[in-house]
Tab-separated table of C-alpha atoms and ligand atoms in Angstrom:
chain	number	residue	atom	x	y	z
A	1	MET	CA	0.000	0.000	0.000
A	2	ASP	CA	1.502	3.377	-0.930
A	3	LEU	CA	1.795	6.247	1.561
A	4	LEU	CA	-1.308	8.116	0.376
A	5	GLU	CA	-3.411	4.962	0.573
A	6	LYS	CA	-2.164	4.390	4.149
A	7	ILE	CA	-3.073	7.980	5.053
A	8	LYS	CA	-6.545	7.524	3.525
A	9	GLU	CA	-7.056	4.186	5.278
A	10	LYS	CA	-6.300	5.796	8.639
A	11	ALA	CA	-8.625	8.736	7.825
A	12	ARG	CA	-11.439	6.272	6.989
A	13	LYS	CA	-11.061	4.561	10.358
A	14	GLN	CA	-11.116	7.835	12.323
A	15	LYS	CA	-13.883	9.727	10.419
A	16	LYS	CA	-12.919	13.174	11.756
A	17	ARG	CA	-15.077	16.309	11.246
A	18	ILE	CA	-13.308	18.552	8.732
A	19	VAL	CA	-14.602	22.036	8.006
A	20	LEU	CA	-14.225	23.490	4.500
A	21	PRO	CA	-14.849	27.252	4.741
A	22	GLU	CA	-14.772	27.762	0.950
A	23	GLY	CA	-17.980	25.739	0.789
A	24	SER	CA	-19.324	26.975	-2.541
A	25	GLU	CA	-15.996	26.825	-4.425
A	26	PRO	CA	-16.448	24.251	-7.245
A	27	ARG	CA	-13.270	22.147	-6.678
A	28	THR	CA	-13.993	22.143	-2.943
A	29	LEU	CA	-17.526	20.867	-3.550
A	30	GLN	CA	-16.332	18.156	-5.920
A	31	ALA	CA	-13.685	17.123	-3.379
A	32	ALA	CA	-16.246	17.151	-0.557
A	33	ASN	CA	-18.512	14.868	-2.591
A	34	GLN	CA	-15.617	12.424	-3.162
A	35	ILE	CA	-14.492	12.563	0.485
A	36	ILE	CA	-17.981	11.706	1.737
A	37	GLN	CA	-18.377	8.979	-0.908
A	38	GLU	CA	-15.026	7.412	0.089
A	39	GLY	CA	-15.808	7.796	3.825
A	40	LEU	CA	-12.607	9.787	4.484
A	41	ALA	CA	-14.167	12.367	6.819
A	42	GLU	CA	-17.378	13.998	7.926
A	43	ILE	CA	-17.632	17.276	6.049
A	44	ILE	CA	-18.863	20.663	7.234
A	45	LEU	CA	-19.272	23.212	4.425
A	46	ILE	CA	-19.443	26.932	5.202
A	47	GLY	CA	-21.200	28.960	2.518
A	48	ASN	CA	-24.486	30.033	0.999
A	49	PRO	CA	-26.726	26.937	1.285
A	50	ASP	CA	-28.684	27.740	-1.922
A	51	GLU	CA	-25.479	28.086	-3.962
A	52	ILE	CA	-24.086	24.842	-2.532
A	53	ILE	CA	-27.269	22.851	-3.123
A	54	ASN	CA	-27.858	24.243	-6.635
A	55	TYR	CA	-24.273	23.553	-7.756
A	56	SER	CA	-24.455	20.043	-6.302
A	57	LYS	CA	-27.713	19.265	-8.101
A	58	GLU	CA	-26.474	20.652	-11.434
A	59	ASN	CA	-23.280	18.587	-11.177
A	60	ASN	CA	-24.686	15.359	-9.739
A	61	LEU	CA	-22.774	15.680	-6.468
A	62	SER	CA	-25.283	13.523	-4.636
A	63	TYR	CA	-23.170	12.911	-1.487
A	64	ILE	CA	-23.185	16.630	-0.600
A	65	ARG	CA	-26.602	16.114	1.005
A	66	LYS	CA	-24.739	14.244	3.776
A	67	ALA	CA	-22.556	17.294	4.581
A	68	ASP	CA	-23.435	19.811	7.298
A	69	ILE	CA	-23.940	23.198	5.647
A	70	ILE	CA	-23.400	26.312	7.770
A	71	ASN	CA	-24.532	29.706	6.509
A	72	PRO	CA	-21.960	32.159	7.948
A	73	LEU	CA	-24.538	34.965	7.975
A	74	GLU	CA	-27.144	33.166	10.051
A	75	HIS	CA	-26.693	30.141	12.263
A	76	GLU	CA	-27.572	29.322	15.833
A	77	LYS	CA	-24.084	29.816	17.364
A	78	LYS	CA	-23.298	33.209	15.791
A	79	GLU	CA	-23.723	35.188	18.998
A	80	TYR	CA	-21.775	32.624	21.008
A	81	TYR	CA	-18.797	32.633	18.587
A	82	THR	CA	-18.810	36.448	18.591
A	83	ASP	CA	-18.457	36.458	22.400
A	84	MET	CA	-15.681	33.856	22.106
A	85	LEU	CA	-13.760	35.924	19.579
A	86	VAL	CA	-14.052	39.115	21.649
A	87	GLU	CA	-12.721	37.216	24.687
A	88	ILE	CA	-9.790	35.648	22.769
A	89	ARG	CA	-8.721	38.911	21.080
A	90	LYS	CA	-9.590	41.488	23.749
A	91	SER	CA	-5.926	41.895	24.716
A	92	LYS	CA	-5.308	42.903	21.075
A	93	GLY	CA	-8.028	45.565	21.260
A	94	LEU	CA	-10.662	43.790	19.137
A	95	THR	CA	-14.031	45.525	19.539
A	96	ARG	CA	-17.417	43.791	19.484
A	97	GLU	CA	-18.303	45.580	16.206
A	98	GLN	CA	-15.156	44.172	14.585
A	99	ALA	CA	-15.868	40.709	15.991
A	100	VAL	CA	-19.447	40.745	14.616
A	101	GLU	CA	-17.987	41.281	11.126
A	102	LEU	CA	-15.176	38.748	11.493
A	103	VAL	CA	-17.527	35.975	12.634
A	104	GLU	CA	-19.303	36.241	9.260
A	105	ASP	CA	-15.969	35.580	7.509
A	106	PRO	CA	-15.917	31.805	6.782
A	107	LEU	CA	-12.161	31.622	7.492
A	108	TYR	CA	-12.678	33.016	11.025
A	109	LEU	CA	-15.848	31.003	11.579
A	110	ALA	CA	-14.077	27.724	10.681
A	111	VAL	CA	-11.303	28.355	13.204
A	112	LEU	CA	-13.798	29.351	15.917
A	113	MET	CA	-15.657	26.085	15.300
A	114	ILE	CA	-12.419	24.152	15.846
A	115	LYS	CA	-11.558	26.158	18.956
A	116	ASN	CA	-15.014	25.356	20.358
A	117	GLY	CA	-14.746	21.625	19.559
A	118	ASP	CA	-17.404	21.771	16.796
A	119	ALA	CA	-14.915	20.574	14.147
A	120	ASP	CA	-11.640	18.605	14.307
A	121	GLY	CA	-9.716	20.275	11.485
A	122	GLU	CA	-9.864	22.679	8.542
A	123	VAL	CA	-8.693	22.744	4.939
A	124	ALA	CA	-8.881	26.024	2.962
A	125	GLY	CA	-6.925	28.009	0.404
A	126	ALA	CA	-8.450	26.988	-2.952
A	127	ASP	CA	-9.842	30.510	-3.103
A	128	ASN	CA	-7.813	32.472	-0.528
A	129	ALA	CA	-4.143	33.467	-0.140
A	130	THR	CA	-1.969	31.701	2.461
A	131	GLY	CA	-1.846	34.717	4.786
A	132	ASP	CA	-5.654	35.030	4.847
A	133	VAL	CA	-6.060	31.336	5.725
A	134	LEU	CA	-3.332	31.356	8.380
A	135	ARG	CA	-3.972	34.650	10.183
A	136	PRO	CA	-7.257	33.563	11.883
A	137	ALA	CA	-5.624	30.264	12.861
A	138	PHE	CA	-2.594	32.038	14.378
A	139	GLN	CA	-4.865	34.438	16.248
A	140	ILE	CA	-7.430	31.942	17.562
A	141	VAL	CA	-6.024	28.398	17.917
A	142	LYS	CA	-2.378	29.497	18.235
A	143	THR	CA	0.612	27.154	18.551
A	144	LEU	CA	1.297	23.926	20.456
A	145	PRO	CA	2.880	24.159	23.928
A	146	GLY	CA	6.645	24.695	23.593
A	147	ILE	CA	6.330	25.800	19.952
A	148	SER	CA	6.084	29.470	18.978
A	149	VAL	CA	6.142	29.136	15.232
A	150	VAL	CA	3.957	27.405	12.664
A	151	SER	CA	5.713	25.983	9.608
A	152	GLY	CA	4.835	23.901	6.560
A	153	ALA	CA	6.318	20.538	5.552
A	154	PHE	CA	6.121	18.736	2.230
A	155	ILE	CA	6.321	14.969	1.895
A	156	MET	CA	8.299	14.518	-1.316
A	157	ILE	CA	7.820	11.195	-3.078
A	158	LEU	CA	10.622	10.661	-5.586
A	159	LYS	CA	10.737	8.275	-8.507
A	160	ASP	CA	14.339	7.477	-7.532
A	161	LYS	CA	14.107	5.175	-4.489
A	162	GLU	CA	17.802	5.518	-3.579
A	163	PHE	CA	17.268	8.807	-1.671
A	164	GLY	CA	15.785	9.334	1.789
A	165	GLU	CA	13.454	6.655	3.104
A	166	ASN	CA	12.961	4.461	0.071
A	167	GLY	CA	12.459	7.562	-2.106
A	168	ILE	CA	10.520	9.616	0.449
A	169	LEU	CA	11.911	12.810	2.025
A	170	VAL	CA	10.230	15.416	4.216
A	171	PHE	CA	11.151	19.064	3.507
A	172	ALA	CA	10.470	22.077	5.825
A	173	ASP	CA	9.787	24.955	6.141
A	174	CYS	CA	8.533	25.393	2.597
A	175	ALA	CA	5.395	27.409	3.260
A	176	VAL	CA	5.100	29.752	6.225
A	177	HIS	CA	7.844	31.494	8.196
A	178	PRO	CA	10.147	33.623	6.034
A	179	ASP	CA	13.260	34.128	8.166
A	180	PRO	CA	13.366	32.014	11.341
A	181	THR	CA	15.723	32.736	14.237
A	182	ALA	CA	17.935	29.884	15.504
A	183	ARG	CA	15.324	29.044	18.180
A	184	GLU	CA	12.507	29.075	15.611
A	185	LEU	CA	14.535	26.926	13.208
A	186	ALA	CA	15.063	24.414	16.036
A	187	GLU	CA	11.307	24.337	16.662
A	188	ILE	CA	10.727	23.768	12.939
A	189	ALA	CA	13.143	20.802	13.053
A	190	VAL	CA	11.426	19.265	16.103
A	191	ALA	CA	7.968	19.764	14.574
A	192	THR	CA	9.115	18.258	11.268
A	193	GLY	CA	10.403	15.205	13.118
A	194	GLN	CA	6.930	14.774	14.616
A	195	THR	CA	5.206	15.216	11.246
A	196	THR	CA	7.557	12.659	9.708
A	197	LYS	CA	6.696	10.032	12.311
A	198	ALA	CA	2.978	10.796	12.403
A	199	ILE	CA	2.221	11.290	8.700
A	200	ALA	CA	5.087	9.842	6.638
A	201	GLY	CA	5.367	6.936	9.105
A	202	PHE	CA	9.137	6.550	9.509
A	203	GLU	CA	11.835	7.497	12.022
A	204	PRO	CA	13.224	10.957	11.125
A	205	LYS	CA	16.926	11.457	10.342
A	206	ILE	CA	17.150	15.234	10.160
A	207	ALA	CA	19.733	17.256	8.238
A	208	MET	CA	19.938	20.964	9.081
A	209	LEU	CA	20.929	22.406	5.733
A	210	SER	CA	23.359	25.184	4.912
A	211	PHE	CA	25.943	26.078	2.286
A	212	SER	CA	28.601	24.672	4.625
A	213	THR	CA	29.360	21.202	6.022
A	214	LYS	CA	30.810	20.937	9.522
A	215	GLY	CA	32.651	24.256	9.459
A	216	SER	CA	33.754	24.247	5.810
A	217	ALA	CA	32.557	27.871	5.566
A	218	LYS	CA	32.400	30.616	8.180
A	219	HIS	CA	29.404	32.935	8.129
A	220	GLU	CA	26.715	34.141	10.513
A	221	MET	CA	24.129	32.235	8.435
A	222	VAL	CA	26.068	29.034	9.119
A	223	ASP	CA	26.293	29.923	12.835
A	224	LYS	CA	22.497	30.177	12.954
A	225	VAL	CA	22.100	26.624	11.630
A	226	VAL	CA	24.667	25.232	14.106
A	227	GLU	CA	22.920	27.010	16.985
A	228	ALA	CA	19.511	25.755	15.811
A	229	THR	CA	20.843	22.175	15.731
A	230	ASN	CA	22.088	22.484	19.320
A	231	ILE	CA	18.780	23.955	20.524
A	232	ALA	CA	16.818	21.167	18.780
A	233	LYS	CA	18.988	18.563	20.550
A	234	GLU	CA	18.221	20.254	23.885
A	235	MET	CA	14.510	20.324	23.053
A	236	ASN	CA	14.528	16.622	22.190
A	237	PRO	CA	17.704	14.718	23.094
A	238	GLU	CA	16.386	11.571	21.323
A	239	LEU	CA	16.214	13.341	17.967
A	240	LEU	CA	18.550	12.060	15.232
A	241	ILE	CA	19.693	15.419	13.901
A	242	GLU	CA	22.871	16.868	12.460
A	243	GLY	CA	23.975	20.258	11.216
A	244	GLU	CA	25.236	22.129	9.497
A	245	LEU	CA	25.269	19.989	6.330
A	246	GLN	CA	25.218	20.784	2.625
A	247	VAL	CA	22.428	19.007	0.815
A	248	ASP	CA	24.761	16.662	-1.129
A	249	ALA	CA	26.451	15.598	2.104
A	250	ALA	CA	23.015	15.059	3.632
A	251	ILE	CA	21.525	12.769	0.989
A	252	ILE	CA	24.413	11.095	-0.883
A	253	GLU	CA	26.257	8.421	1.092
A	254	ALA	CA	29.660	8.759	-0.629
A	255	ILE	CA	29.708	12.542	-0.145
A	256	GLY	CA	28.409	12.307	3.434
A	257	VAL	CA	31.236	9.938	4.374
A	258	LYS	CA	33.804	12.283	2.853
A	259	LYS	CA	32.509	15.625	4.152
A	260	ALA	CA	31.167	14.520	7.542
A	261	PRO	CA	33.036	11.339	8.545
A	262	GLY	CA	31.470	9.409	11.443
A	263	SER	CA	28.099	11.140	11.062
A	264	LYS	CA	24.944	9.075	11.659
A	265	ILE	CA	22.887	11.358	9.426
A	266	ALA	CA	25.147	12.506	6.580
A	267	GLY	CA	24.308	10.537	3.442
A	268	LYS	CA	21.220	9.006	5.101
A	269	ALA	CA	18.995	11.987	5.835
A	270	ASN	CA	15.271	11.543	5.194
A	271	VAL	CA	14.263	14.982	6.552
A	272	LEU	CA	15.707	18.212	5.178
A	273	VAL	CA	15.279	21.400	7.235
A	274	PHE	CA	16.055	24.522	5.204
A	275	PRO	CA	17.566	27.642	6.796
A	276	THR	CA	14.937	30.028	5.365
A	277	LEU	CA	11.557	29.883	3.665
A	278	GLU	CA	13.134	31.048	0.381
A	279	SER	CA	15.416	28.047	0.178
A	280	GLY	CA	12.718	25.565	1.295
A	281	ASN	CA	10.054	26.873	-1.061
A	282	ILE	CA	12.420	27.002	-4.046
A	283	ALA	CA	13.842	23.542	-3.293
A	284	TYR	CA	10.509	21.715	-3.068
A	285	LYS	CA	9.253	23.283	-6.297
A	286	LEU	CA	12.519	22.427	-8.116
A	287	VAL	CA	12.399	18.806	-6.968
A	288	GLN	CA	8.696	18.589	-7.833
A	289	ARG	CA	9.239	19.954	-11.364
A	290	LEU	CA	12.694	18.722	-12.376
A	291	ALA	CA	12.587	15.305	-10.706
A	292	HIS	CA	8.819	14.847	-11.285
A	293	ALA	CA	8.377	14.158	-7.574
A	294	GLU	CA	4.977	14.077	-5.949
A	295	ALA	CA	4.807	16.883	-3.345
A	296	ILE	CA	2.212	16.250	-0.634
A	297	GLY	CA	1.477	19.316	1.467
A	298	PRO	CA	2.093	21.794	2.824
A	299	VAL	CA	1.321	19.926	6.019
A	300	LEU	CA	1.133	22.684	8.615
A	301	GLN	CA	2.881	21.833	11.857
A	302	GLY	CA	3.223	23.496	15.243
A	303	MET	CA	-0.409	24.705	15.253
A	304	ALA	CA	-2.548	23.686	18.245
A	305	ALA	CA	-5.162	22.219	15.866
A	306	PRO	CA	-4.897	20.656	12.399
A	307	ILE	CA	-5.443	23.426	9.861
A	308	ASN	CA	-4.014	23.152	6.358
A	309	ASP	CA	-3.649	25.568	3.481
A	310	LEU	CA	-4.074	24.670	-0.201
A	311	SER	CA	-2.439	26.320	-3.163
A	312	ARG	CA	-4.965	28.341	-5.191
A	313	GLY	CA	-3.914	26.244	-8.188
A	314	CYS	CA	-4.923	23.029	-6.397
A	315	SER	CA	-6.794	20.161	-8.030
A	316	VAL	CA	-9.743	18.228	-6.616
A	317	SER	CA	-7.417	15.365	-5.650
A	318	ASP	CA	-5.075	17.813	-3.836
A	319	ILE	CA	-8.044	18.813	-1.665
A	320	VAL	CA	-9.071	15.191	-1.052
A	321	ASN	CA	-5.488	14.271	-0.065
A	322	LEU	CA	-5.077	17.259	2.252
A	323	VAL	CA	-8.367	16.469	3.990
A	324	ALA	CA	-7.103	12.906	4.574
A	325	ILE	CA	-3.827	14.270	6.002
A	326	THR	CA	-5.719	16.742	8.205
A	327	SER	CA	-7.841	13.861	9.526
A	328	ASN	CA	-4.643	11.923	10.338
A	329	GLN	CA	-3.291	14.953	12.217
A	330	ALA	CA	-6.583	15.239	14.121
A	331	ALA	CA	-6.399	11.547	14.988
A	332	ASN	CA	-2.834	11.919	16.301
A	333	LYS	CA	-3.652	14.958	18.413
B	401	LIG	N1	3.648	30.931	13.544
B	401	LIG	C1	2.797	31.264	14.553
B	401	LIG	N2	2.229	32.477	14.673
B	401	LIG	C2	2.551	33.404	13.749
B	401	LIG	C3	3.430	33.135	12.678
B	401	LIG	C4	3.984	31.820	12.589
B	401	LIG	N3	4.800	31.425	11.592
B	401	LIG	N4	3.543	34.247	11.916
B	401	LIG	C5	2.759	35.192	12.481
B	401	LIG	N5	2.156	34.668	13.592
B	401	LIG	C6	1.185	35.317	14.475
B	401	LIG	C7	1.697	36.596	15.112
B	401	LIG	O1	2.334	36.314	16.326
B	401	LIG	C8	0.406	37.371	15.291
B	401	LIG	O2	-0.280	36.905	16.421
B	401	LIG	P1	-1.064	37.961	17.374
B	401	LIG	O3	-1.956	38.790	16.476
B	401	LIG	O4	-1.826	37.091	18.324
B	401	LIG	O5	0.000	38.790	18.017
B	401	LIG	C9	-0.449	36.969	14.106
B	401	LIG	O6	0.074	35.727	13.655
B	401	LIG	C10	-0.397	37.941	12.953
B	401	LIG	O7	0.987	38.296	12.814
B	401	LIG	P2	1.542	39.173	11.628
B	401	LIG	O8	2.997	39.430	11.823
B	401	LIG	O9	0.613	40.338	11.419
B	401	LIG	O10	1.398	38.120	10.494
B	401	LIG	P3	1.209	38.411	9.024
B	401	LIG	O11	-0.212	38.223	8.746
B	401	LIG	O12	1.840	39.659	8.585
B	401	LIG	O13	2.119	37.239	8.440
B	401	LIG	C11	2.059	35.214	7.290
B	401	LIG	C12	1.888	35.890	8.666
B	401	LIG	C13	0.952	35.688	6.396
B	401	LIG	C14	1.962	33.708	7.415
B	401	LIG	C15	3.422	35.630	6.712
B	401	LIG	O14	4.445	35.115	7.501
B	401	LIG	C16	3.583	35.175	5.297
B	401	LIG	O15	3.065	35.799	4.378
B	401	LIG	N6	4.356	34.076	5.079
B	401	LIG	C17	4.621	33.582	3.760
B	401	LIG	C18	3.500	32.723	3.302
B	401	LIG	C19	3.692	32.412	1.853
B	401	LIG	O16	3.422	33.234	1.028
B	401	LIG	N7	4.207	31.183	1.582
B	401	LIG	C20	4.545	30.758	0.278
B	401	LIG	C21	3.394	30.239	-0.463
B	401	LIG	S1	2.845	28.688	0.146
B	401	LIG	C22	3.457	27.549	-0.979
B	401	LIG	O17	4.098	27.824	-1.935
B	401	LIG	C23	3.164	26.161	-0.638
């Protein structure tokens, strides 16, 4: 069974409640229909009920009748969620008038539902930019204890099985935090180790990447990666992690042996942690395009609840897959 099938199988067993705030977006509706048909999750759609029902009828999406449909403009918990939002954001000066407006925004409503235990996870982004999906999540559900920064991992499935874990590598951060400090980079490494175990299903061997291997270059950017590696080891002494390593030393055995002799990770890494978002985002897209790798994600990590962001260019199957991953994260919580 391949990795995606395993993820789907686990989702089917858990049947988590996933909220899709872009409820009337056509790809989202087609994905929701497929998810319900395949039994991957219970679906809550936020949107105009008439639009959702009409589109479903016109396109033979017969399983949509099994979804819960929430109209963001009028539903029984509107007042209650408004009070909740005022309470959560009062230290930031949010007024009741502002909260009344925000609660009608499906992206805020979805996160409030999760915070209140009315949904287990969220997938959005087919119609909204990353920042607009993430901001309500950062403000309302916040991060896990001990983690201050949310980041995004990609599970990269290569055609060439000689790299990583039988052709699978996990890359991070490729999606969220532009320029992490050493402490934040350490948190990203620890969180990526957890994602690797929980979603990719193997023991992480983490390479902290740089343009230098074990002191071959001197620069403050290299110092940051070395410091991050040390902090990550303090955060989790069990973690198999090494830095700083160049990417060839991290993934190619012969080069790892030469550049970092005696290392347990060099040449065998199955998790690559990039020093900045630029490098991580560019790297995953290059590997996806030039090596024709399958890129599953971004899987958001470090958030106190499973919330995941799609690319606006996503396909129906991207949405189905991300809902299955979100259900797995909810099950592991
Ligand atoms: N983790 C946790 N919390 C965060 C993070 C983070 N990475 N970033 C910001 N926050 C929190 C802040 O602490 C703040 O909380 P508060 O209001 O309770 O004090 C809140 O979020 C808003 O902070 P801002 O600094 O105003 O955040 P902003 O909205 O400006 O930026 C954002 C956050 C949108 C995620 C920004 O970092 C960003 O644009 N990142 C790049 C995203 C992107 O474009 N990725 C590439 C595309 S994705 C892809 O290709 C797969």
